[in-house]
Amino acid sequence: MFRLLRYFSLASGIALLAVGLILVVVYRQTSFNGMVEGVERENVALSRALANSIWPRFAEYVKTNAPGEGPALRGRAESTGIDSVTRKLTTGLNVVKVRLYRRDGLTVYSSDFSEMGTNASQDPIFARSVREARPASQVRLAASITGINGNLKDRRIVKSYLPILGPNGTVEGVFELYSDATDNAATIAQRVTFLSIGLVWAFGLLYGVLFIIVRRADMFIKRQYYDLHQDVSDRLESESHLLRTLEQAETANTAKSQFLAHMSHELRTPLNSIIGFSEVMTQEVFGTIDNPQYLEYAGDIHASGKHLLCLINEILDLSKVEAGAMEINEQTINLADAMRECEAMMKDEAKKIGIGLTLAMPNDLPDFRGDPLRLKQIFLNLLSNALKFTPPGGTITLGANQNEAGGIQIAVADTGIGIAAADLNRILLPFEQADGFLEHSDSGTGLGLALTKSLTELHGGKLSLTSDPGAGTTVTLNFPPERALTTQPELPLGR
Ligand code: ADP
């Protein structure tokens, strides 16, 4: 993981230190330069005063008459004269030494008499000052210096060469003034120290504040990282758990479907005998049954056997659908004929109860592409439900038409007891029945609608239920356009 705090501490520490050092160095340098310029300005002013007093009297001596050697120079009265003027003018000032050079660098006069006769022509600052006819200064630390007023130790000296210009601008001589800037330098050093301490405090404070902020951010990021990590692992774990559960459920479901399919198959064989033989008995094929009670029982056995067979068939069908083993045998079906057939099958029963059963379809109803047996099963399931839940005097309509998109819509509408809104979704599941259904019906398994829905979906269709309790129910099946086989009407032949 990215070590934010460590990198920040290192980088910002180095950055603040560097900025602090640069500030201190720049400040110190600027202060020193300012001090040197200031001292140089004072020296220029003093050199003018010296020139005004000395030059009119000693110019000729300095320029031409002065001897070339120290001992001779020290013995000259001009030297003493220049010295007395110099001492007078520098009294009370920081100037500790004064020299007067001939243009070629010969020290004609020095407040330190022992330096008279030496030559400064090799000093590059002297040479520059003469060449450019401008003052030139330099700071240096003097361990020991013989000053106008005695010996001095460890002084910071600003040394300025100040050319004396003649009427035509040429350099005729050069003053050299030594100013004692030790106090100024000490003040600067003190300010630099204050600045450094101030910066250490300010930057330290800044560093501390930033450190706290970054540390909190770092902790926050780390916590989020761990939470996220935890969250992801939790999710992965629950996902794999879900997958395992799903696999188990699927395996269990397949096992259940296979078991049901086997059981149903095994049950049907004896059941067919029960139904067949009980029917033979009720019809008294092999002779009369004297006791009417036995006849009644035989009738009950036959009815119950048929009901059981119906139930088993439905279970078998549903388990086939769930196991994905149900195949539809696609054929072209005359939809109108299929509907008429189913209506005919249910008509007698409807009449018996006193319910009107009608068909509603256009003349040009297209053929249907699907499994004829399954389609009839769908119709009969829906019609028998409608019959079961419609009281006498009601009506049932089996309708079909082609919608605008070309799909086929089939609907079974009744004026029966209806279904409460809360039960609408539930009753589409296997073995689910609406509350209180027993009051209205004496038979039913709760499988019919679930099977009808699955069979519809196997044909690519959708089943929907609308119901108004007390007013009736409509079950609508919407099949996609590819289920409709429209035969183009033959065009009359033109002449
Ligand atoms: P069964 O009719 O065998 O109980 P179904 O799956 O066909 O099973 O129907 C489930 C339940 O849905 C029924 O028990 C009944 O409560 C309700 N139902 C189905 N069709 C209608 C209908 N046309 N009118 C009112 N209720 C209905």
Short mmCIF file of C-alpha atoms and ligand atoms in Angstrom, two decimals, residues 314 381-382 385-386 388-390 414 416-419 427 429 432-435 437 443-450 465 467 473 475, ligand 1:
data_model
loop_
_atom_site.label_atom_id
_atom_site.label_comp_id
_atom_site.label_asym_id
_atom_site.label_seq_id
_atom_site.Cartn_x
_atom_site.Cartn_y
_atom_site.Cartn_z
CA GLU A 314 -50.42 -32.42 -14.60
CA ASN A 381 -57.61 -25.73 -18.41
CA LEU A 382 -58.75 -22.16 -18.72
CA ASN A 385 -61.37 -22.98 -14.37
CA ALA A 386 -63.88 -20.46 -15.72
CA LYS A 388 -65.56 -23.91 -11.82
CA PHE A 389 -65.56 -20.33 -10.63
CA THR A 390 -68.57 -18.90 -12.45
CA ASP A 414 -65.80 -15.13 -17.36
CA GLY A 416 -67.40 -15.43 -12.14
CA ILE A 417 -66.32 -14.79 -8.58
CA GLY A 418 -63.00 -13.20 -9.60
CA ILE A 419 -59.68 -13.28 -7.77
CA ILE A 427 -52.06 -18.54 -7.93
CA LEU A 429 -47.37 -20.89 -8.81
CA GLU A 432 -51.43 -22.36 -5.07
CA GLN A 433 -55.14 -21.60 -4.82
CA ALA A 434 -56.98 -18.42 -3.92
CA ASP A 435 -58.22 -18.10 -0.35
CA PHE A 437 -61.74 -21.32 -3.11
CA SER A 443 -62.17 -30.01 -6.78
CA GLY A 444 -58.83 -28.63 -7.96
CA THR A 445 -55.13 -29.17 -7.55
CA GLY A 446 -53.67 -25.74 -7.96
CA LEU A 447 -51.58 -26.95 -10.88
CA GLY A 448 -53.72 -25.93 -13.87
CA LEU A 449 -52.70 -22.27 -14.11
CA ALA A 450 -49.02 -22.97 -13.44
CA LEU A 465 -54.43 -12.28 -15.40
CA SER A 467 -59.66 -9.90 -12.33
CA THR A 473 -61.72 -12.91 -14.50
CA VAL A 475 -56.88 -14.77 -18.60
P1 ADP B 1 -57.18 -25.44 -9.65
O1 ADP B 1 -58.20 -24.75 -10.46
O2 ADP B 1 -56.98 -26.84 -10.00
O3 ADP B 1 -57.27 -25.17 -8.18
P2 ADP B 1 -55.44 -23.67 -11.03
O4 ADP B 1 -53.97 -23.50 -11.02
O5 ADP B 1 -56.09 -23.86 -12.34
O6 ADP B 1 -55.78 -24.81 -10.02
O7 ADP B 1 -56.03 -22.42 -10.34
C1 ADP B 1 -55.49 -21.95 -9.13
C2 ADP B 1 -56.48 -21.11 -8.39
O8 ADP B 1 -56.70 -19.89 -9.10
C3 ADP B 1 -57.82 -21.70 -8.27
O9 ADP B 1 -57.88 -22.57 -7.18
C4 ADP B 1 -58.70 -20.49 -8.07
O10 ADP B 1 -58.66 -20.09 -6.71
C5 ADP B 1 -58.02 -19.45 -8.91
N1 ADP B 1 -58.66 -19.33 -10.25
C6 ADP B 1 -58.21 -19.87 -11.42
N2 ADP B 1 -59.02 -19.51 -12.44
C7 ADP B 1 -60.00 -18.73 -11.91
C8 ADP B 1 -61.17 -18.08 -12.46
N3 ADP B 1 -61.45 -18.11 -13.75
N4 ADP B 1 -61.97 -17.38 -11.59
C9 ADP B 1 -61.64 -17.31 -10.29
N5 ADP B 1 -60.58 -17.93 -9.70
C10 ADP B 1 -59.78 -18.64 -10.52
#
